[in-house]
Amino acid sequence: MAIREEYQAFIERQLNEWKDYTDRLKAQADQLSTQARAEFDQQLQALRAQHNEAWDRFMELKGASEDAWEHWKRQLDRHWCGCSSRDYDRRRCHGRR
């Protein structure tokens, strides 16, 4: 399997695990008090928005030409680890320096 396909499979697995995690959190939310539930719902909504943004970037990566693939991979890596552009460029992402 080529590096591109391996990377795409890895990201797709991670995104699916992320969705499963948010689904489990939602199921646990039924046991929260009203105030805690409101705070939880707000945080879950933000988490799902981040997931959706990462999924959109992944779909762009999958559809990118070979020339654009490295650009989209870099964008998705940066988004995935939450690094700023400066930190990512310095290889601080994922604990690398």
PDB file of N, CA, C and O in Angstrom, residues 9-88:
ATOM      1  N   ALA A   9      -5.922   5.876   5.376  1.00  0.00           N
ATOM      2  CA  ALA A   9      -6.567   4.847   6.204  1.00  0.00           C
ATOM      3  C   ALA A   9      -6.365   5.157   7.684  1.00  0.00           C
ATOM      4  O   ALA A   9      -7.300   5.005   8.485  1.00  0.00           O
ATOM      5  N   PHE A  10      -5.164   5.597   8.054  1.00  0.00           N
ATOM      6  CA  PHE A  10      -4.890   5.963   9.439  1.00  0.00           C
ATOM      7  C   PHE A  10      -5.795   7.103   9.899  1.00  0.00           C
ATOM      8  O   PHE A  10      -6.422   7.028  10.959  1.00  0.00           O
ATOM      9  N   ILE A  11      -5.874   8.166   9.111  1.00  0.00           N
ATOM     10  CA  ILE A  11      -6.694   9.321   9.487  1.00  0.00           C
ATOM     11  C   ILE A  11      -8.165   8.928   9.555  1.00  0.00           C
ATOM     12  O   ILE A  11      -8.879   9.326  10.486  1.00  0.00           O
ATOM     13  N   GLU A  12      -8.629   8.126   8.614  1.00  0.00           N
ATOM     14  CA  GLU A  12     -10.029   7.708   8.642  1.00  0.00           C
ATOM     15  C   GLU A  12     -10.342   6.906   9.900  1.00  0.00           C
ATOM     16  O   GLU A  12     -11.371   7.106  10.540  1.00  0.00           O
ATOM     17  N   ARG A  13      -9.431   6.019  10.313  1.00  0.00           N
ATOM     18  CA  ARG A  13      -9.628   5.262  11.564  1.00  0.00           C
ATOM     19  C   ARG A  13      -9.682   6.210  12.756  1.00  0.00           C
ATOM     20  O   ARG A  13     -10.523   6.050  13.642  1.00  0.00           O
ATOM     21  N   GLN A  14      -8.789   7.195  12.790  1.00  0.00           N
ATOM     22  CA  GLN A  14      -8.763   8.151  13.893  1.00  0.00           C
ATOM     23  C   GLN A  14     -10.063   8.953  13.951  1.00  0.00           C
ATOM     24  O   GLN A  14     -10.627   9.173  15.030  1.00  0.00           O
ATOM     25  N   LEU A  15     -10.549   9.396  12.804  1.00  0.00           N
ATOM     26  CA  LEU A  15     -11.795  10.163  12.768  1.00  0.00           C
ATOM     27  C   LEU A  15     -12.977   9.309  13.220  1.00  0.00           C
ATOM     28  O   LEU A  15     -13.857   9.792  13.945  1.00  0.00           O
ATOM     29  N   ASN A  16     -13.001   8.060  12.824  1.00  0.00           N
ATOM     30  CA  ASN A  16     -14.082   7.166  13.257  1.00  0.00           C
ATOM     31  C   ASN A  16     -14.017   6.903  14.756  1.00  0.00           C
ATOM     32  O   ASN A  16     -15.054   6.861  15.431  1.00  0.00           O
ATOM     33  N   GLU A  17     -12.805   6.755  15.302  1.00  0.00           N
ATOM     34  CA  GLU A  17     -12.662   6.581  16.748  1.00  0.00           C
ATOM     35  C   GLU A  17     -13.117   7.836  17.485  1.00  0.00           C
ATOM     36  O   GLU A  17     -13.744   7.742  18.547  1.00  0.00           O
ATOM     37  N   TRP A  18     -12.815   8.994  16.937  1.00  0.00           N
ATOM     38  CA  TRP A  18     -13.225  10.262  17.535  1.00  0.00           C
ATOM     39  C   TRP A  18     -14.748  10.342  17.581  1.00  0.00           C
ATOM     40  O   TRP A  18     -15.341  10.716  18.585  1.00  0.00           O
ATOM     41  N   LYS A  19     -15.408   9.964  16.507  1.00  0.00           N
ATOM     42  CA  LYS A  19     -16.871   9.986  16.473  1.00  0.00           C
ATOM     43  C   LYS A  19     -17.444   9.007  17.495  1.00  0.00           C
ATOM     44  O   LYS A  19     -18.381   9.343  18.213  1.00  0.00           O
ATOM     45  N   ASP A  20     -16.888   7.805  17.566  1.00  0.00           N
ATOM     46  CA  ASP A  20     -17.349   6.826  18.555  1.00  0.00           C
ATOM     47  C   ASP A  20     -17.213   7.373  19.974  1.00  0.00           C
ATOM     48  O   ASP A  20     -18.089   7.186  20.812  1.00  0.00           O
ATOM     49  N   TYR A  21     -16.109   8.047  20.240  1.00  0.00           N
ATOM     50  CA  TYR A  21     -15.877   8.639  21.557  1.00  0.00           C
ATOM     51  C   TYR A  21     -16.939   9.690  21.883  1.00  0.00           C
ATOM     52  O   TYR A  21     -17.504   9.690  22.982  1.00  0.00           O
ATOM     53  N   THR A  22     -17.243  10.573  20.941  1.00  0.00           N
ATOM     54  CA  THR A  22     -18.254  11.603  21.202  1.00  0.00           C
ATOM     55  C   THR A  22     -19.632  10.969  21.368  1.00  0.00           C
ATOM     56  O   THR A  22     -20.432  11.449  22.169  1.00  0.00           O
ATOM     57  N   ASP A  23     -19.898   9.893  20.649  1.00  0.00           N
ATOM     58  CA  ASP A  23     -21.175   9.194  20.825  1.00  0.00           C
ATOM     59  C   ASP A  23     -21.291   8.605  22.226  1.00  0.00           C
ATOM     60  O   ASP A  23     -22.351   8.658  22.849  1.00  0.00           O
ATOM     61  N   ARG A  24     -20.192   8.033  22.737  1.00  0.00           N
ATOM     62  CA  ARG A  24     -20.200   7.487  24.098  1.00  0.00           C
ATOM     63  C   ARG A  24     -20.392   8.600  25.129  1.00  0.00           C
ATOM     64  O   ARG A  24     -21.121   8.430  26.111  1.00  0.00           O
ATOM     65  N   LEU A  25     -19.745   9.741  24.904  1.00  0.00           N
ATOM     66  CA  LEU A  25     -19.931  10.877  25.813  1.00  0.00           C
ATOM     67  C   LEU A  25     -21.388  11.322  25.832  1.00  0.00           C
ATOM     68  O   LEU A  25     -21.940  11.623  26.891  1.00  0.00           O
ATOM     69  N   LYS A  26     -22.001  11.384  24.685  1.00  0.00           N
ATOM     70  CA  LYS A  26     -23.405  11.799  24.589  1.00  0.00           C
ATOM     71  C   LYS A  26     -24.298  10.843  25.381  1.00  0.00           C
ATOM     72  O   LYS A  26     -25.201  11.276  26.091  1.00  0.00           O
ATOM     73  N   ALA A  27     -24.021   9.565  25.288  1.00  0.00           N
ATOM     74  CA  ALA A  27     -24.819   8.575  26.022  1.00  0.00           C
ATOM     75  C   ALA A  27     -24.664   8.759  27.536  1.00  0.00           C
ATOM     76  O   ALA A  27     -25.637   8.601  28.287  1.00  0.00           O
ATOM     77  N   GLN A  28     -23.488   9.118  27.984  1.00  0.00           N
ATOM     78  CA  GLN A  28     -23.256   9.331  29.409  1.00  0.00           C
ATOM     79  C   GLN A  28     -23.888  10.628  29.903  1.00  0.00           C
ATOM     80  O   GLN A  28     -24.163  10.781  31.092  1.00  0.00           O
ATOM     81  N   ALA A  29     -24.141  11.548  29.010  1.00  0.00           N
ATOM     82  CA  ALA A  29     -24.662  12.864  29.398  1.00  0.00           C
ATOM     83  C   ALA A  29     -26.065  12.779  29.987  1.00  0.00           C
ATOM     84  O   ALA A  29     -26.481  13.673  30.729  1.00  0.00           O
ATOM     85  N   ASP A  30     -26.798  11.746  29.694  1.00  0.00           N
ATOM     86  CA  ASP A  30     -28.156  11.613  30.208  1.00  0.00           C
ATOM     87  C   ASP A  30     -28.201  11.565  31.735  1.00  0.00           C
ATOM     88  O   ASP A  30     -29.234  11.835  32.334  1.00  0.00           O
ATOM     89  N   GLN A  31     -27.090  11.265  32.363  1.00  0.00           N
ATOM     90  CA  GLN A  31     -27.052  11.135  33.814  1.00  0.00           C
ATOM     91  C   GLN A  31     -26.625  12.437  34.504  1.00  0.00           C
ATOM     92  O   GLN A  31     -26.510  12.465  35.722  1.00  0.00           O
ATOM     93  N   LEU A  32     -26.412  13.496  33.766  1.00  0.00           N
ATOM     94  CA  LEU A  32     -25.928  14.753  34.337  1.00  0.00           C
ATOM     95  C   LEU A  32     -27.067  15.646  34.815  1.00  0.00           C
ATOM     96  O   LEU A  32     -28.182  15.566  34.309  1.00  0.00           O
ATOM     97  N   SER A  33     -26.751  16.549  35.751  1.00  0.00           N
ATOM     98  CA  SER A  33     -27.727  17.537  36.200  1.00  0.00           C
ATOM     99  C   SER A  33     -27.994  18.522  35.062  1.00  0.00           C
ATOM    100  O   SER A  33     -27.280  18.550  34.068  1.00  0.00           O
ATOM    101  N   THR A  34     -28.999  19.355  35.212  1.00  0.00           N
ATOM    102  CA  THR A  34     -29.378  20.303  34.164  1.00  0.00           C
ATOM    103  C   THR A  34     -28.243  21.252  33.819  1.00  0.00           C
ATOM    104  O   THR A  34     -27.936  21.460  32.641  1.00  0.00           O
ATOM    105  N   GLN A  35     -27.595  21.832  34.825  1.00  0.00           N
ATOM    106  CA  GLN A  35     -26.500  22.774  34.560  1.00  0.00           C
ATOM    107  C   GLN A  35     -25.305  22.055  33.938  1.00  0.00           C
ATOM    108  O   GLN A  35     -24.716  22.532  32.972  1.00  0.00           O
ATOM    109  N   ALA A  36     -24.946  20.923  34.507  1.00  0.00           N
ATOM    110  CA  ALA A  36     -23.817  20.167  33.972  1.00  0.00           C
ATOM    111  C   ALA A  36     -24.123  19.714  32.547  1.00  0.00           C
ATOM    112  O   ALA A  36     -23.248  19.709  31.682  1.00  0.00           O
ATOM    113  N   ARG A  37     -25.376  19.355  32.298  1.00  0.00           N
ATOM    114  CA  ARG A  37     -25.776  18.916  30.959  1.00  0.00           C
ATOM    115  C   ARG A  37     -25.630  20.050  29.955  1.00  0.00           C
ATOM    116  O   ARG A  37     -25.151  19.849  28.831  1.00  0.00           O
ATOM    117  N   ALA A  38     -26.006  21.264  30.337  1.00  0.00           N
ATOM    118  CA  ALA A  38     -25.886  22.414  29.432  1.00  0.00           C
ATOM    119  C   ALA A  38     -24.421  22.676  29.099  1.00  0.00           C
ATOM    120  O   ALA A  38     -24.075  22.916  27.931  1.00  0.00           O
ATOM    121  N   GLU A  39     -23.558  22.613  30.110  1.00  0.00           N
ATOM    122  CA  GLU A  39     -22.126  22.808  29.873  1.00  0.00           C
ATOM    123  C   GLU A  39     -21.561  21.682  29.002  1.00  0.00           C
ATOM    124  O   GLU A  39     -20.765  21.923  28.094  1.00  0.00           O
ATOM    125  N   PHE A  40     -21.977  20.471  29.288  1.00  0.00           N
ATOM    126  CA  PHE A  40     -21.527  19.323  28.513  1.00  0.00           C
ATOM    127  C   PHE A  40     -21.947  19.452  27.055  1.00  0.00           C
ATOM    128  O   PHE A  40     -21.148  19.224  26.145  1.00  0.00           O
ATOM    129  N   ASP A  41     -23.213  19.804  26.834  1.00  0.00           N
ATOM    130  CA  ASP A  41     -23.713  19.940  25.466  1.00  0.00           C
ATOM    131  C   ASP A  41     -22.920  20.980  24.680  1.00  0.00           C
ATOM    132  O   ASP A  41     -22.622  20.792  23.496  1.00  0.00           O
ATOM    133  N   GLN A  42     -22.552  22.059  25.351  1.00  0.00           N
ATOM    134  CA  GLN A  42     -21.766  23.110  24.702  1.00  0.00           C
ATOM    135  C   GLN A  42     -20.376  22.583  24.319  1.00  0.00           C
ATOM    136  O   GLN A  42     -19.904  22.815  23.205  1.00  0.00           O
ATOM    137  N   GLN A  43     -19.744  21.864  25.215  1.00  0.00           N
ATOM    138  CA  GLN A  43     -18.426  21.306  24.932  1.00  0.00           C
ATOM    139  C   GLN A  43     -18.489  20.227  23.854  1.00  0.00           C
ATOM    140  O   GLN A  43     -17.626  20.148  22.984  1.00  0.00           O
ATOM    141  N   LEU A  44     -19.530  19.410  23.911  1.00  0.00           N
ATOM    142  CA  LEU A  44     -19.697  18.365  22.903  1.00  0.00           C
ATOM    143  C   LEU A  44     -19.931  18.982  21.530  1.00  0.00           C
ATOM    144  O   LEU A  44     -19.403  18.497  20.531  1.00  0.00           O
ATOM    145  N   GLN A  45     -20.706  20.044  21.479  1.00  0.00           N
ATOM    146  CA  GLN A  45     -20.943  20.724  20.202  1.00  0.00           C
ATOM    147  C   GLN A  45     -19.629  21.249  19.622  1.00  0.00           C
ATOM    148  O   GLN A  45     -19.382  21.111  18.418  1.00  0.00           O
ATOM    149  N   ALA A  46     -18.758  21.809  20.445  1.00  0.00           N
ATOM    150  CA  ALA A  46     -17.463  22.310  19.985  1.00  0.00           C
ATOM    151  C   ALA A  46     -16.585  21.153  19.496  1.00  0.00           C
ATOM    152  O   ALA A  46     -15.916  21.263  18.462  1.00  0.00           O
ATOM    153  N   LEU A  47     -16.604  20.041  20.228  1.00  0.00           N
ATOM    154  CA  LEU A  47     -15.822  18.870  19.834  1.00  0.00           C
ATOM    155  C   LEU A  47     -16.307  18.326  18.495  1.00  0.00           C
ATOM    156  O   LEU A  47     -15.501  17.990  17.621  1.00  0.00           O
ATOM    157  N   ARG A  48     -17.597  18.260  18.325  1.00  0.00           N
ATOM    158  CA  ARG A  48     -18.138  17.767  17.055  1.00  0.00           C
ATOM    159  C   ARG A  48     -17.829  18.721  15.899  1.00  0.00           C
ATOM    160  O   ARG A  48     -17.590  18.280  14.778  1.00  0.00           O
ATOM    161  N   ALA A  49     -17.824  20.018  16.161  1.00  0.00           N
ATOM    162  CA  ALA A  49     -17.456  20.983  15.124  1.00  0.00           C
ATOM    163  C   ALA A  49     -16.004  20.762  14.697  1.00  0.00           C
ATOM    164  O   ALA A  49     -15.697  20.808  13.494  1.00  0.00           O
ATOM    165  N   GLN A  50     -15.122  20.507  15.657  1.00  0.00           N
ATOM    166  CA  GLN A  50     -13.726  20.221  15.328  1.00  0.00           C
ATOM    167  C   GLN A  50     -13.619  18.928  14.522  1.00  0.00           C
ATOM    168  O   GLN A  50     -12.847  18.839  13.569  1.00  0.00           O
ATOM    169  N   HIS A  51     -14.406  17.935  14.905  1.00  0.00           N
ATOM    170  CA  HIS A  51     -14.410  16.667  14.176  1.00  0.00           C
ATOM    171  C   HIS A  51     -14.866  16.899  12.738  1.00  0.00           C
ATOM    172  O   HIS A  51     -14.261  16.388  11.801  1.00  0.00           O
ATOM    173  N   ASN A  52     -15.930  17.663  12.576  1.00  0.00           N
ATOM    174  CA  ASN A  52     -16.435  17.926  11.231  1.00  0.00           C
ATOM    175  C   ASN A  52     -15.413  18.671  10.379  1.00  0.00           C
ATOM    176  O   ASN A  52     -15.258  18.386   9.193  1.00  0.00           O
ATOM    177  N   GLU A  53     -14.713  19.623  10.978  1.00  0.00           N
ATOM    178  CA  GLU A  53     -13.680  20.356  10.247  1.00  0.00           C
ATOM    179  C   GLU A  53     -12.542  19.417   9.835  1.00  0.00           C
ATOM    180  O   GLU A  53     -12.061  19.468   8.702  1.00  0.00           O
ATOM    181  N   ALA A  54     -12.131  18.547  10.744  1.00  0.00           N
ATOM    182  CA  ALA A  54     -11.077  17.582  10.419  1.00  0.00           C
ATOM    183  C   ALA A  54     -11.543  16.632   9.321  1.00  0.00           C
ATOM    184  O   ALA A  54     -10.780  16.299   8.406  1.00  0.00           O
ATOM    185  N   TRP A  55     -12.801  16.211   9.380  1.00  0.00           N
ATOM    186  CA  TRP A  55     -13.335  15.317   8.352  1.00  0.00           C
ATOM    187  C   TRP A  55     -13.355  16.027   6.994  1.00  0.00           C
ATOM    188  O   TRP A  55     -12.996  15.424   5.978  1.00  0.00           O
ATOM    189  N   ASP A  56     -13.751  17.294   6.969  1.00  0.00           N
ATOM    190  CA  ASP A  56     -13.746  18.058   5.716  1.00  0.00           C
ATOM    191  C   ASP A  56     -12.342  18.137   5.134  1.00  0.00           C
ATOM    192  O   ASP A  56     -12.144  17.967   3.927  1.00  0.00           O
ATOM    193  N   ARG A  57     -11.352  18.404   5.981  1.00  0.00           N
ATOM    194  CA  ARG A  57      -9.965  18.459   5.512  1.00  0.00           C
ATOM    195  C   ARG A  57      -9.507  17.096   5.000  1.00  0.00           C
ATOM    196  O   ARG A  57      -8.791  16.999   4.006  1.00  0.00           O
ATOM    197  N   PHE A  58      -9.946  16.033   5.665  1.00  0.00           N
ATOM    198  CA  PHE A  58      -9.607  14.685   5.214  1.00  0.00           C
ATOM    199  C   PHE A  58     -10.194  14.417   3.832  1.00  0.00           C
ATOM    200  O   PHE A  58      -9.524  13.864   2.963  1.00  0.00           O
ATOM    201  N   MET A  59     -11.428  14.813   3.608  1.00  0.00           N
ATOM    202  CA  MET A  59     -12.043  14.601   2.306  1.00  0.00           C
ATOM    203  C   MET A  59     -11.319  15.402   1.221  1.00  0.00           C
ATOM    204  O   MET A  59     -11.170  14.927   0.095  1.00  0.00           O
ATOM    205  N   GLU A  60     -10.855  16.601   1.560  1.00  0.00           N
ATOM    206  CA  GLU A  60     -10.069  17.386   0.607  1.00  0.00           C
ATOM    207  C   GLU A  60      -8.755  16.662   0.306  1.00  0.00           C
ATOM    208  O   GLU A  60      -8.310  16.633  -0.843  1.00  0.00           O
ATOM    209  N   LEU A  61      -8.163  16.078   1.339  1.00  0.00           N
ATOM    210  CA  LEU A  61      -6.924  15.327   1.162  1.00  0.00           C
ATOM    211  C   LEU A  61      -7.141  14.148   0.227  1.00  0.00           C
ATOM    212  O   LEU A  61      -6.349  13.914  -0.683  1.00  0.00           O
ATOM    213  N   LYS A  62      -8.208  13.412   0.444  1.00  0.00           N
ATOM    214  CA  LYS A  62      -8.487  12.241  -0.389  1.00  0.00           C
ATOM    215  C   LYS A  62      -8.673  12.625  -1.851  1.00  0.00           C
ATOM    216  O   LYS A  62      -8.288  11.878  -2.741  1.00  0.00           O
ATOM    217  N   GLY A  63      -9.263  13.794  -2.100  1.00  0.00           N
ATOM    218  CA  GLY A  63      -9.529  14.207  -3.474  1.00  0.00           C
ATOM    219  C   GLY A  63      -8.424  15.031  -4.108  1.00  0.00           C
ATOM    220  O   GLY A  63      -8.515  15.405  -5.270  1.00  0.00           O
ATOM    221  N   ALA A  64      -7.360  15.280  -3.380  1.00  0.00           N
ATOM    222  CA  ALA A  64      -6.295  16.152  -3.878  1.00  0.00           C
ATOM    223  C   ALA A  64      -5.461  15.445  -4.943  1.00  0.00           C
ATOM    224  O   ALA A  64      -5.248  14.239  -4.888  1.00  0.00           O
ATOM    225  N   SER A  65      -4.983  16.235  -5.876  1.00  0.00           N
ATOM    226  CA  SER A  65      -4.051  15.712  -6.876  1.00  0.00           C
ATOM    227  C   SER A  65      -2.742  15.384  -6.180  1.00  0.00           C
ATOM    228  O   SER A  65      -2.497  15.792  -5.042  1.00  0.00           O
ATOM    229  N   GLU A  66      -1.883  14.666  -6.873  1.00  0.00           N
ATOM    230  CA  GLU A  66      -0.583  14.330  -6.291  1.00  0.00           C
ATOM    231  C   GLU A  66       0.196  15.590  -5.919  1.00  0.00           C
ATOM    232  O   GLU A  66       0.848  15.632  -4.885  1.00  0.00           O
ATOM    233  N   ASP A  67       0.099  16.619  -6.758  1.00  0.00           N
ATOM    234  CA  ASP A  67       0.822  17.863  -6.481  1.00  0.00           C
ATOM    235  C   ASP A  67       0.306  18.540  -5.213  1.00  0.00           C
ATOM    236  O   ASP A  67       1.079  19.123  -4.453  1.00  0.00           O
ATOM    237  N   ALA A  68      -0.999  18.476  -5.004  1.00  0.00           N
ATOM    238  CA  ALA A  68      -1.597  19.160  -3.855  1.00  0.00           C
ATOM    239  C   ALA A  68      -1.642  18.294  -2.606  1.00  0.00           C
ATOM    240  O   ALA A  68      -1.880  18.788  -1.510  1.00  0.00           O
ATOM    241  N   TRP A  69      -1.381  16.988  -2.760  1.00  0.00           N
ATOM    242  CA  TRP A  69      -1.537  16.073  -1.639  1.00  0.00           C
ATOM    243  C   TRP A  69      -0.661  16.450  -0.456  1.00  0.00           C
ATOM    244  O   TRP A  69      -1.120  16.450   0.684  1.00  0.00           O
ATOM    245  N   GLU A  70       0.590  16.771  -0.658  1.00  0.00           N
ATOM    246  CA  GLU A  70       1.483  17.127   0.452  1.00  0.00           C
ATOM    247  C   GLU A  70       0.965  18.353   1.200  1.00  0.00           C
ATOM    248  O   GLU A  70       1.037  18.414   2.424  1.00  0.00           O
ATOM    249  N   HIS A  71       0.441  19.329   0.454  1.00  0.00           N
ATOM    250  CA  HIS A  71      -0.124  20.524   1.100  1.00  0.00           C
ATOM    251  C   HIS A  71      -1.290  20.130   2.008  1.00  0.00           C
ATOM    252  O   HIS A  71      -1.354  20.548   3.168  1.00  0.00           O
ATOM    253  N   TRP A  72      -2.228  19.337   1.502  1.00  0.00           N
ATOM    254  CA  TRP A  72      -3.396  18.950   2.286  1.00  0.00           C
ATOM    255  C   TRP A  72      -3.018  18.051   3.452  1.00  0.00           C
ATOM    256  O   TRP A  72      -3.580  18.154   4.540  1.00  0.00           O
ATOM    257  N   LYS A  73      -2.034  17.182   3.252  1.00  0.00           N
ATOM    258  CA  LYS A  73      -1.569  16.325   4.350  1.00  0.00           C
ATOM    259  C   LYS A  73      -1.010  17.197   5.469  1.00  0.00           C
ATOM    260  O   LYS A  73      -1.305  16.983   6.644  1.00  0.00           O
ATOM    261  N   ARG A  74      -0.215  18.176   5.126  1.00  0.00           N
ATOM    262  CA  ARG A  74       0.367  19.079   6.114  1.00  0.00           C
ATOM    263  C   ARG A  74      -0.726  19.839   6.858  1.00  0.00           C
ATOM    264  O   ARG A  74      -0.677  19.982   8.080  1.00  0.00           O
ATOM    265  N   GLN A  75      -1.741  20.318   6.134  1.00  0.00           N
ATOM    266  CA  GLN A  75      -2.851  21.027   6.764  1.00  0.00           C
ATOM    267  C   GLN A  75      -3.605  20.111   7.731  1.00  0.00           C
ATOM    268  O   GLN A  75      -3.946  20.515   8.842  1.00  0.00           O
ATOM    269  N   LEU A  76      -3.853  18.886   7.323  1.00  0.00           N
ATOM    270  CA  LEU A  76      -4.576  17.951   8.181  1.00  0.00           C
ATOM    271  C   LEU A  76      -3.734  17.577   9.392  1.00  0.00           C
ATOM    272  O   LEU A  76      -4.246  17.531  10.513  1.00  0.00           O
ATOM    273  N   ASP A  77      -2.440  17.343   9.203  1.00  0.00           N
ATOM    274  CA  ASP A  77      -1.562  17.039  10.338  1.00  0.00           C
ATOM    275  C   ASP A  77      -1.591  18.180  11.346  1.00  0.00           C
ATOM    276  O   ASP A  77      -1.687  17.962  12.547  1.00  0.00           O
ATOM    277  N   ARG A  78      -1.498  19.383  10.857  1.00  0.00           N
ATOM    278  CA  ARG A  78      -1.492  20.555  11.735  1.00  0.00           C
ATOM    279  C   ARG A  78      -2.818  20.647  12.486  1.00  0.00           C
ATOM    280  O   ARG A  78      -2.849  20.885  13.688  1.00  0.00           O
ATOM    281  N   HIS A  79      -3.911  20.440  11.793  1.00  0.00           N
ATOM    282  CA  HIS A  79      -5.225  20.502  12.431  1.00  0.00           C
ATOM    283  C   HIS A  79      -5.368  19.375  13.453  1.00  0.00           C
ATOM    284  O   HIS A  79      -5.889  19.580  14.546  1.00  0.00           O
ATOM    285  N   TRP A  80      -4.903  18.199  13.084  1.00  0.00           N
ATOM    286  CA  TRP A  80      -5.069  17.026  13.935  1.00  0.00           C
ATOM    287  C   TRP A  80      -4.400  17.209  15.287  1.00  0.00           C
ATOM    288  O   TRP A  80      -4.933  16.856  16.323  1.00  0.00           O
ATOM    289  N   CYS A  81      -3.209  17.778  15.284  1.00  0.00           N
ATOM    290  CA  CYS A  81      -2.487  17.893  16.548  1.00  0.00           C
ATOM    291  C   CYS A  81      -2.746  19.232  17.228  1.00  0.00           C
ATOM    292  O   CYS A  81      -2.291  19.441  18.347  1.00  0.00           O
ATOM    293  N   GLY A  82      -3.457  20.140  16.579  1.00  0.00           N
ATOM    294  CA  GLY A  82      -3.792  21.411  17.207  1.00  0.00           C
ATOM    295  C   GLY A  82      -2.630  22.375  17.299  1.00  0.00           C
ATOM    296  O   GLY A  82      -2.653  23.295  18.103  1.00  0.00           O
ATOM    297  N   CYS A  83      -1.617  22.162  16.493  1.00  0.00           N
ATOM    298  CA  CYS A  83      -0.443  23.028  16.530  1.00  0.00           C
ATOM    299  C   CYS A  83      -0.672  24.292  15.709  1.00  0.00           C
ATOM    300  O   CYS A  83      -1.379  24.270  14.712  1.00  0.00           O
ATOM    301  N   SER A  84      -0.030  25.351  16.137  1.00  0.00           N
ATOM    302  CA  SER A  84      -0.016  26.557  15.317  1.00  0.00           C
ATOM    303  C   SER A  84       0.914  26.310  14.137  1.00  0.00           C
ATOM    304  O   SER A  84       1.723  25.397  14.149  1.00  0.00           O
ATOM    305  N   SER A  85       0.795  27.136  13.145  1.00  0.00           N
ATOM    306  CA  SER A  85       1.653  27.007  11.976  1.00  0.00           C
ATOM    307  C   SER A  85       3.122  27.080  12.371  1.00  0.00           C
ATOM    308  O   SER A  85       3.951  26.308  11.914  1.00  0.00           O
ATOM    309  N   ARG A  86       3.464  28.005  13.245  1.00  0.00           N
ATOM    310  CA  ARG A  86       4.851  28.175  13.677  1.00  0.00           C
ATOM    311  C   ARG A  86       5.351  26.915  14.375  1.00  0.00           C
ATOM    312  O   ARG A  86       6.442  26.428  14.103  1.00  0.00           O
ATOM    313  N   ASP A  87       4.556  26.375  15.298  1.00  0.00           N
ATOM    314  CA  ASP A  87       4.975  25.185  16.033  1.00  0.00           C
ATOM    315  C   ASP A  87       5.099  23.985  15.107  1.00  0.00           C
ATOM    316  O   ASP A  87       6.029  23.196  15.228  1.00  0.00           O
ATOM    317  N   TYR A  88       4.168  23.845  14.194  1.00  0.00           N
ATOM    318  CA  TYR A  88       4.227  22.713  13.278  1.00  0.00           C
ATOM    319  C   TYR A  88       5.480  22.802  12.419  1.00  0.00           C
ATOM    320  O   TYR A  88       6.182  21.818  12.235  1.00  0.00           O
TER     321      TYR A  88
END
